[in-house]
mmCIF file of C-alpha atoms and ligand atoms in Angstrom:
data_model
loop_
_atom_site.group_PDB
_atom_site.id
_atom_site.type_symbol
_atom_site.label_atom_id
_atom_site.label_comp_id
_atom_site.label_asym_id
_atom_site.label_seq_id
_atom_site.Cartn_x
_atom_site.Cartn_y
_atom_site.Cartn_z
ATOM 1 C CA MET A 1 0.000 0.000 0.000
ATOM 2 C CA LEU A 2 1.437 3.397 -0.994
ATOM 3 C CA THR A 3 1.521 6.253 1.502
ATOM 4 C CA GLY A 4 0.020 9.630 0.544
ATOM 5 C CA TYR A 5 3.537 11.012 0.070
ATOM 6 C CA GLU A 6 4.522 8.168 -2.284
ATOM 7 C CA VAL A 7 1.370 8.685 -4.349
ATOM 8 C CA ARG A 8 2.142 12.432 -4.668
ATOM 9 C CA ARG A 9 5.736 11.607 -5.708
ATOM 10 C CA LYS A 10 4.497 9.190 -8.362
ATOM 11 C CA ILE A 11 2.100 11.791 -9.774
ATOM 12 C CA ALA A 12 4.849 14.434 -9.763
ATOM 13 C CA ASN A 13 7.079 12.096 -11.791
ATOM 14 C CA VAL A 14 4.668 11.695 -14.713
ATOM 15 C CA SER A 15 4.155 14.229 -17.497
ATOM 16 C CA ARG A 16 1.459 16.914 -17.439
ATOM 17 C CA ILE A 17 -0.682 14.889 -19.873
ATOM 18 C CA GLY A 18 -0.009 11.788 -17.800
ATOM 19 C CA ARG A 19 -1.327 13.641 -14.746
ATOM 20 C CA LEU A 20 -4.485 14.577 -16.620
ATOM 21 C CA VAL A 21 -4.955 10.913 -17.528
ATOM 22 C CA LEU A 22 -4.587 10.001 -13.865
ATOM 23 C CA ILE A 23 -7.222 12.576 -12.931
ATOM 24 C CA PHE A 24 -9.542 11.906 -15.886
ATOM 25 C CA PRO A 25 -8.978 8.283 -16.924
ATOM 26 C CA ALA A 26 -10.322 7.637 -20.425
ATOM 27 C CA ARG A 27 -13.521 5.619 -20.461
ATOM 28 C CA GLY A 28 -12.782 2.339 -22.164
ATOM 29 C CA GLY A 29 -9.112 3.216 -22.690
ATOM 30 C CA CYS A 30 -7.402 3.460 -26.058
ATOM 31 C CA ARG A 31 -9.162 1.335 -28.665
ATOM 32 C CA VAL A 32 -7.969 -0.071 -31.933
ATOM 33 C CA LYS A 33 -10.261 1.143 -34.680
ATOM 34 C CA THR A 34 -12.793 -1.586 -35.418
ATOM 35 C CA GLU A 35 -14.966 -0.001 -38.091
ATOM 36 C CA LEU A 36 -15.066 -1.419 -41.564
ATOM 37 C CA PRO A 37 -13.448 0.748 -44.279
ATOM 38 C CA TYR A 38 -16.046 2.007 -46.751
ATOM 39 C CA GLN A 39 -14.405 0.267 -49.733
ATOM 40 C CA GLN A 40 -14.809 -3.094 -47.959
ATOM 41 C CA ALA A 41 -18.282 -2.300 -46.669
ATOM 42 C CA VAL A 42 -19.616 -1.746 -50.218
ATOM 43 C CA VAL A 43 -18.379 -5.199 -51.253
ATOM 44 C CA TYR A 44 -19.993 -6.909 -48.254
ATOM 45 C CA ARG A 45 -23.205 -5.029 -48.923
ATOM 46 C CA ALA A 46 -23.130 -6.219 -52.537
ATOM 47 C CA MET A 47 -22.602 -9.813 -51.335
ATOM 48 C CA ARG A 48 -25.679 -9.445 -49.233
ATOM 49 C CA ARG A 49 -27.702 -8.095 -52.148
ATOM 50 C CA ALA A 50 -26.480 -10.925 -54.385
ATOM 51 C CA GLY A 51 -27.610 -13.516 -51.805
ATOM 52 C CA LEU A 52 -24.152 -14.794 -50.870
ATOM 53 C CA LEU A 53 -24.666 -13.382 -47.358
ATOM 54 C CA GLN A 54 -28.051 -14.258 -45.925
ATOM 55 C CA ASP A 55 -30.072 -13.380 -42.854
ATOM 56 C CA VAL A 56 -29.487 -15.847 -40.051
ATOM 57 C CA ASP A 57 -32.331 -18.294 -39.784
ATOM 58 C CA GLY A 58 -32.172 -20.258 -36.523
ATOM 59 C CA ASP A 59 -34.515 -22.877 -38.001
ATOM 60 C CA ARG A 60 -31.715 -24.023 -40.267
ATOM 61 C CA LEU A 61 -29.590 -24.806 -37.218
ATOM 62 C CA LYS A 62 -31.990 -25.816 -34.439
ATOM 63 C CA PRO A 63 -29.180 -26.097 -31.871
ATOM 64 C CA ARG A 64 -30.892 -28.189 -29.198
ATOM 65 C CA ARG A 65 -27.695 -28.791 -27.211
ATOM 66 C CA GLY A 66 -25.894 -25.537 -27.988
ATOM 67 C CA VAL A 67 -23.186 -24.733 -30.511
ATOM 68 C CA VAL A 68 -19.440 -24.997 -30.882
ATOM 69 C CA ALA A 69 -18.295 -21.582 -32.103
ATOM 70 C CA VAL A 70 -15.056 -21.440 -34.081
ATOM 71 C CA ILE A 71 -14.273 -17.751 -33.763
ATOM 72 C CA CYS A 72 -11.566 -15.106 -33.609
ATOM 73 C CA GLY A 73 -10.710 -14.168 -30.043
ATOM 74 C CA ASP A 74 -11.206 -10.428 -30.738
ATOM 75 C CA GLY A 75 -12.366 -8.975 -27.424
ATOM 76 C CA ASP A 76 -14.274 -6.161 -29.147
ATOM 77 C CA GLN A 77 -16.536 -8.666 -30.886
ATOM 78 C CA SER A 78 -16.815 -11.638 -28.556
ATOM 79 C CA HIS A 79 -19.547 -10.162 -26.337
ATOM 80 C CA ASP A 80 -21.751 -9.571 -29.391
ATOM 81 C CA ILE A 81 -21.048 -13.052 -30.764
ATOM 82 C CA PHE A 82 -21.838 -14.696 -27.426
ATOM 83 C CA LYS A 83 -25.069 -12.776 -27.071
ATOM 84 C CA TYR A 84 -26.176 -13.471 -30.605
ATOM 85 C CA LEU A 85 -25.318 -17.184 -30.551
ATOM 86 C CA GLY A 86 -26.549 -17.533 -26.966
ATOM 87 C CA ASP A 87 -29.947 -16.091 -27.931
ATOM 88 C CA ILE A 88 -30.294 -18.568 -30.811
ATOM 89 C CA CYS A 89 -29.309 -21.478 -28.548
ATOM 90 C CA GLN A 90 -31.713 -20.400 -25.833
ATOM 91 C CA PHE A 91 -34.584 -20.185 -28.295
ATOM 92 C CA TYR A 92 -34.072 -23.774 -29.449
ATOM 93 C CA GLY A 93 -32.831 -25.408 -26.262
ATOM 94 C CA GLU A 94 -30.039 -24.457 -23.891
ATOM 95 C CA ARG A 95 -27.974 -21.287 -23.760
ATOM 96 C CA ARG A 96 -24.738 -23.145 -24.384
ATOM 97 C CA VAL A 97 -21.957 -21.622 -26.489
ATOM 98 C CA HIS A 98 -18.707 -23.592 -26.545
ATOM 99 C CA PRO A 99 -16.055 -21.214 -27.947
ATOM 100 C CA VAL A 100 -12.900 -22.304 -29.714
ATOM 101 C CA ALA A 101 -11.093 -19.044 -30.279
ATOM 102 C CA LEU A 102 -7.733 -17.981 -31.690
ATOM 103 C CA ASN A 103 -6.795 -14.738 -33.429
ATOM 104 C CA GLY A 104 -8.183 -14.948 -36.955
ATOM 105 C CA GLY A 105 -10.656 -17.724 -36.100
ATOM 106 C CA PRO A 106 -11.659 -19.866 -39.078
ATOM 107 C CA LEU A 107 -9.267 -17.989 -41.374
ATOM 108 C CA LEU A 108 -6.457 -19.900 -39.630
ATOM 109 C CA ILE A 109 -7.878 -23.140 -41.026
ATOM 110 C CA ALA A 110 -7.975 -21.887 -44.633
ATOM 111 C CA LYS A 111 -4.822 -23.125 -46.349
ATOM 112 C CA ASN A 112 -5.272 -20.567 -49.134
ATOM 113 C CA LEU A 113 -4.735 -17.738 -46.644
ATOM 114 C CA PRO A 114 -1.424 -16.902 -44.955
ATOM 115 C CA LEU A 115 -2.674 -16.592 -41.355
ATOM 116 C CA SER A 116 -1.244 -19.885 -40.136
ATOM 117 C CA ALA A 117 1.367 -20.535 -42.812
ATOM 118 C CA ASN A 118 4.070 -22.820 -41.355
ATOM 119 C CA LEU A 119 2.173 -22.919 -38.065
ATOM 120 C CA PRO A 120 -0.078 -25.634 -36.620
ATOM 121 C CA ASP A 121 -2.771 -23.132 -35.535
ATOM 122 C CA GLY A 122 -5.384 -24.127 -38.118
ATOM 123 C CA ASP A 123 -5.107 -27.817 -37.265
ATOM 124 C CA VAL A 124 -5.160 -27.031 -33.532
ATOM 125 C CA LEU A 125 -8.320 -24.960 -33.919
ATOM 126 C CA MET A 126 -9.982 -27.669 -35.989
ATOM 127 C CA ARG A 127 -9.041 -30.445 -33.553
ATOM 128 C CA HIS A 128 -10.384 -28.529 -30.557
ATOM 129 C CA ALA A 129 -13.606 -27.664 -32.392
ATOM 130 C CA LEU A 130 -14.312 -31.301 -33.243
ATOM 131 C CA ASP A 131 -13.207 -32.542 -29.812
ATOM 132 C CA GLY A 132 -15.481 -29.919 -28.228
ATOM 133 C CA ALA A 133 -18.454 -31.107 -30.273
ATOM 134 C CA ASP A 134 -17.685 -34.687 -29.290
ATOM 135 C CA ILE A 135 -17.066 -34.096 -25.569
ATOM 136 C CA LYS A 136 -20.075 -31.820 -25.113
ATOM 137 C CA GLN A 137 -22.360 -33.791 -27.447
ATOM 138 C CA ILE A 138 -23.046 -30.717 -29.567
ATOM 139 C CA ASP A 139 -24.173 -31.249 -33.152
ATOM 140 C CA VAL A 140 -23.913 -27.701 -34.549
ATOM 141 C CA ILE A 141 -20.595 -26.034 -35.333
ATOM 142 C CA ILE A 142 -20.633 -22.350 -36.267
ATOM 143 C CA VAL A 143 -17.618 -21.336 -38.331
ATOM 144 C CA LYS A 144 -17.720 -17.647 -37.714
ATOM 145 C CA GLY A 145 -15.337 -15.062 -39.102
ATOM 146 C CA HIS A 146 -15.696 -11.342 -38.665
ATOM 147 C CA ALA A 147 -14.882 -8.107 -40.426
ATOM 148 C CA PRO A 148 -12.844 -6.102 -39.902
ATOM 149 C CA CYS A 149 -10.509 -8.670 -38.354
ATOM 150 C CA GLY A 150 -7.175 -7.384 -37.035
ATOM 151 C CA ALA A 151 -5.433 -10.728 -37.595
ATOM 152 C CA ALA A 152 -6.622 -10.844 -41.221
ATOM 153 C CA GLY A 153 -5.533 -7.227 -41.703
ATOM 154 C CA LYS A 154 -2.094 -7.959 -40.262
ATOM 155 C CA HIS A 155 -1.596 -10.660 -42.900
ATOM 156 C CA LYS A 156 -3.115 -8.519 -45.677
ATOM 157 C CA ALA A 157 -5.886 -11.076 -46.058
ATOM 158 C CA ASP A 158 -8.826 -8.820 -45.220
ATOM 159 C CA ASP A 159 -10.218 -8.327 -48.699
ATOM 160 C CA PRO A 160 -13.919 -9.300 -48.388
ATOM 161 C CA GLU A 161 -13.667 -12.044 -51.009
ATOM 162 C CA GLN A 162 -10.597 -13.517 -49.315
ATOM 163 C CA VAL A 163 -12.387 -13.493 -45.962
ATOM 164 C CA VAL A 164 -15.617 -15.077 -47.224
ATOM 165 C CA ALA A 165 -13.761 -17.668 -49.321
ATOM 166 C CA GLY A 166 -11.543 -18.387 -46.288
ATOM 167 C CA ILE A 167 -14.550 -19.050 -44.043
ATOM 168 C CA LEU A 168 -16.059 -21.350 -46.688
ATOM 169 C CA GLU A 169 -12.737 -23.167 -47.051
ATOM 170 C CA ALA A 170 -12.565 -23.620 -43.265
ATOM 171 C CA ARG A 171 -16.065 -25.034 -43.253
ATOM 172 C CA GLN A 172 -15.127 -27.508 -45.972
ATOM 173 C CA ALA A 173 -11.962 -28.571 -44.120
ATOM 174 C CA LEU A 174 -13.952 -29.119 -40.917
ATOM 175 C CA ARG A 175 -16.527 -31.155 -42.824
ATOM 176 C CA ALA A 176 -13.807 -33.326 -44.388
ATOM 177 C CA GLU A 177 -12.104 -33.860 -41.022
ATOM 178 C CA THR A 178 -15.428 -34.748 -39.361
ATOM 179 C CA GLU A 179 -16.042 -37.377 -42.026
ATOM 180 C CA ARG A 180 -12.519 -38.723 -41.766
ATOM 181 C CA ARG A 181 -12.919 -39.171 -37.998
ATOM 182 C CA ASP A 182 -16.306 -40.840 -38.028
ATOM 183 C CA PRO A 183 -18.429 -40.971 -41.201
ATOM 184 C CA ASP A 184 -21.563 -42.049 -39.307
ATOM 185 C CA ALA A 185 -21.343 -39.307 -36.669
ATOM 186 C CA ALA A 186 -20.495 -36.733 -39.370
ATOM 187 C CA ARG A 187 -23.954 -37.111 -40.880
ATOM 188 C CA GLY A 188 -25.519 -35.736 -37.686
ATOM 189 C CA ILE A 189 -23.265 -32.674 -37.456
ATOM 190 C CA ARG A 190 -24.207 -29.406 -39.105
ATOM 191 C CA ILE A 191 -21.455 -26.914 -39.887
ATOM 192 C CA ALA A 192 -22.645 -23.393 -40.650
ATOM 193 C CA PRO A 193 -20.379 -20.711 -42.140
ATOM 194 C CA CYS A 194 -21.142 -17.240 -40.774
ATOM 195 C CA ILE A 195 -19.695 -13.774 -40.652
ATOM 196 C CA GLN A 196 -20.209 -10.926 -38.226
ATOM 197 C CA ILE A 197 -19.804 -7.534 -39.859
ATOM 198 C CA SER A 198 -19.129 -4.382 -37.872
ATOM 199 C CA TRP A 199 -20.489 -2.043 -40.515
ATOM 200 C CA GLY A 200 -19.448 1.133 -38.745
ATOM 201 C CA GLU A 201 -22.016 3.784 -37.902
ATOM 202 C CA GLU A 202 -21.160 6.063 -40.833
ATOM 203 C CA ASN A 203 -21.400 3.234 -43.380
ATOM 204 C CA PHE A 204 -24.608 2.040 -41.751
ATOM 205 C CA ARG A 205 -26.230 5.498 -42.059
ATOM 206 C CA ARG A 206 -25.003 5.931 -45.607
ATOM 207 C CA PHE A 207 -26.327 2.552 -46.789
ATOM 208 C CA ARG A 208 -29.697 2.968 -45.114
ATOM 209 C CA GLN A 209 -30.055 6.422 -46.678
ATOM 210 C CA ASP A 210 -29.032 5.103 -50.125
ATOM 211 C CA GLU A 211 -31.565 2.293 -49.917
ATOM 212 C CA ALA A 212 -34.337 4.714 -48.972
ATOM 213 C CA GLY A 213 -33.518 7.058 -51.892
ATOM 214 C CA TYR A 214 -32.511 9.845 -49.522
ATOM 215 C CA ALA A 215 -31.872 12.397 -52.273
ATOM 216 C CA THR A 216 -35.476 12.152 -53.482
ATOM 217 C CA LEU A 217 -37.092 12.454 -50.037
ATOM 218 C CA MET A 218 -38.825 15.514 -48.641
ATOM 219 C CA ARG A 219 -37.430 17.208 -45.548
ATOM 220 C CA ARG A 220 -39.931 15.627 -43.174
ATOM 221 C CA GLN A 221 -39.326 12.162 -44.656
ATOM 222 C CA ARG A 222 -35.579 12.598 -44.239
ATOM 223 C CA LEU A 223 -36.055 13.559 -40.615
ATOM 224 C CA TRP A 224 -38.208 10.503 -39.996
ATOM 225 C CA LEU A 225 -35.740 8.207 -41.784
ATOM 226 C CA ASN A 226 -32.770 9.591 -39.843
ATOM 227 C CA THR A 227 -34.649 9.174 -36.575
ATOM 228 C CA ARG A 228 -35.325 5.521 -37.376
ATOM 229 C CA ILE A 229 -31.685 4.959 -38.335
ATOM 230 C CA GLU A 230 -30.423 6.516 -35.094
ATOM 231 C CA PHE A 231 -32.930 4.528 -33.062
ATOM 232 C CA SER A 232 -31.765 1.322 -34.758
ATOM 233 C CA LEU A 233 -28.123 2.198 -34.023
ATOM 234 C CA ILE A 234 -28.882 2.914 -30.363
ATOM 235 C CA ARG A 235 -30.869 -0.285 -30.009
ATOM 236 C CA HIS A 236 -28.799 -2.750 -32.051
ATOM 237 C CA GLY A 237 -25.504 -1.002 -32.818
ATOM 238 C CA ALA A 238 -23.893 -1.366 -36.251
ATOM 239 C CA LYS A 239 -22.907 -5.041 -36.003
ATOM 240 C CA ARG A 240 -24.853 -7.732 -37.810
ATOM 241 C CA SER A 241 -24.320 -11.446 -38.387
ATOM 242 C CA TYR A 242 -25.034 -13.356 -41.585
ATOM 243 C CA PHE A 243 -24.974 -16.883 -42.912
ATOM 244 C CA ILE A 244 -22.666 -17.390 -45.859
ATOM 245 C CA SER A 245 -24.231 -19.590 -48.471
ATOM 246 C CA PRO A 246 -22.079 -22.736 -48.789
ATOM 247 C CA GLN A 247 -23.586 -23.552 -52.212
ATOM 248 C CA PRO A 248 -20.910 -23.319 -54.940
ATOM 249 C CA GLU A 249 -23.540 -21.989 -57.368
ATOM 250 C CA ASP A 250 -24.153 -18.982 -55.079
ATOM 251 C CA TRP A 251 -20.440 -18.162 -55.137
ATOM 252 C CA ASP A 252 -20.411 -18.540 -58.940
ATOM 253 C CA ALA A 253 -23.483 -16.304 -59.216
ATOM 254 C CA TRP A 254 -21.732 -13.708 -57.046
ATOM 255 C CA MET A 255 -18.613 -13.769 -59.214
ATOM 256 C CA LYS A 256 -20.697 -13.077 -62.330
ATOM 257 C CA SER A 257 -23.074 -10.580 -60.742
ATOM 258 C CA ASP A 258 -23.510 -6.929 -61.625
ATOM 259 C CA GLU A 259 -23.589 -6.228 -57.881
ATOM 260 C CA ARG A 260 -19.984 -7.432 -57.643
ATOM 261 C CA LYS A 261 -18.872 -5.469 -60.678
ATOM 262 C CA LYS A 262 -20.393 -2.235 -59.382
ATOM 263 C CA ALA A 263 -19.067 -2.733 -55.847
ATOM 264 C CA LEU A 264 -15.530 -3.430 -57.035
ATOM 265 C CA GLU A 265 -15.658 -0.313 -59.201
ATOM 266 C CA VAL A 266 -16.647 1.787 -56.179
ATOM 267 C CA ALA A 267 -14.028 0.072 -54.004
ATOM 268 C CA GLY A 268 -11.388 0.540 -56.716
ATOM 269 C CA THR A 269 -12.207 4.244 -56.981
ATOM 270 C CA VAL A 270 -11.874 4.662 -53.218
ATOM 271 C CA TYR A 271 -8.600 2.693 -53.202
ATOM 272 C CA ALA A 272 -7.274 4.785 -56.100
ATOM 273 C CA SER A 273 -8.116 8.068 -54.384
ATOM 274 C CA THR A 274 -6.578 6.784 -51.134
ATOM 275 C CA ASP A 275 -3.367 5.849 -52.967
ATOM 276 C CA SER A 276 -2.930 9.417 -54.170
ATOM 277 C CA TRP A 277 -3.026 10.906 -50.662
HETATM 278 ZN ZN1 ZN B 301 -10.359 -11.084 -35.660
#
C-alpha cells in the first residue's frame, strides 16, 4: 500500500498529460479502430444483395444442445457473438456456447490464406472444435469469421472475397475432417459458415439512406428516416451477423453478378483516391 507522500511523488514524476490521464482516466481506454473501411463495406453489402450473405435463420440450425463456435478471439466482438449465438441457442434449447477461439478464427484453417502458414494453428483450432463437439455432445458447429478482423488485416488477407472464401474453405476442411474421424457421426453434425460484420455507424447510415432514396425524399421524410436509423443504431448497434451460403452456385453467381462489378468499381475508386493521398 502506498503512503500519501509516495502517491504524490508518483504523480509528480509523470508528465502533465499523464497527470491529466490520472485525474480523468479515459472511459474504455485506447481502442484499436474496429470499423469497416467504406471500400470493404460496399463489397460486403453487394454480397448481401447478391444472396451470398443471408439473414441468419435459426430454423436451419436448431441447436438443441448448444453450438461450438469457431471464432476469432477479438475482445471487441466476442460479447456480441456470445449474445447473438446464446440467444439462438436459448430459443431452441439451452444457452450453451462452446467457444474455440484464436486470433483470426476460421481464417487460420484456410490453407489458401497466410494466417497460419508454417504454423499448426489451423489444425489445432480444428481439432479442438471437433473434440469440443464430441465431448459436449453438440451437433452444430458455427464457423464464424468477422470483419474487420485485425489478424486478417495484419496478414493482408482482409479483402472481403478472401475473408468469405476463407470461411467457406474452413467449413469444408472441418466437414472433411469430421467425415474422416467418423463418417456415421459426421452425418448428424451441421457446420454453418457465418460472418459478423461491424459495418461502422457512418457506413450504416449511408447505406440505409441510399436504400431509402434519400436524395429524393422531402425534408420531413428525411427527418423521420434519420430518426429511425439513429434509433436502430442505439438499439442494435452497427454489427450484424449473416450466414454465408455454402452452395458453390451462389459463389459462382456472385462472381458473375452486376452487384460485384459495381461494388468493385466503387471500391477501386476509393482505393485509387486513397493511394494518391
Ligand atoms: Zn479477428
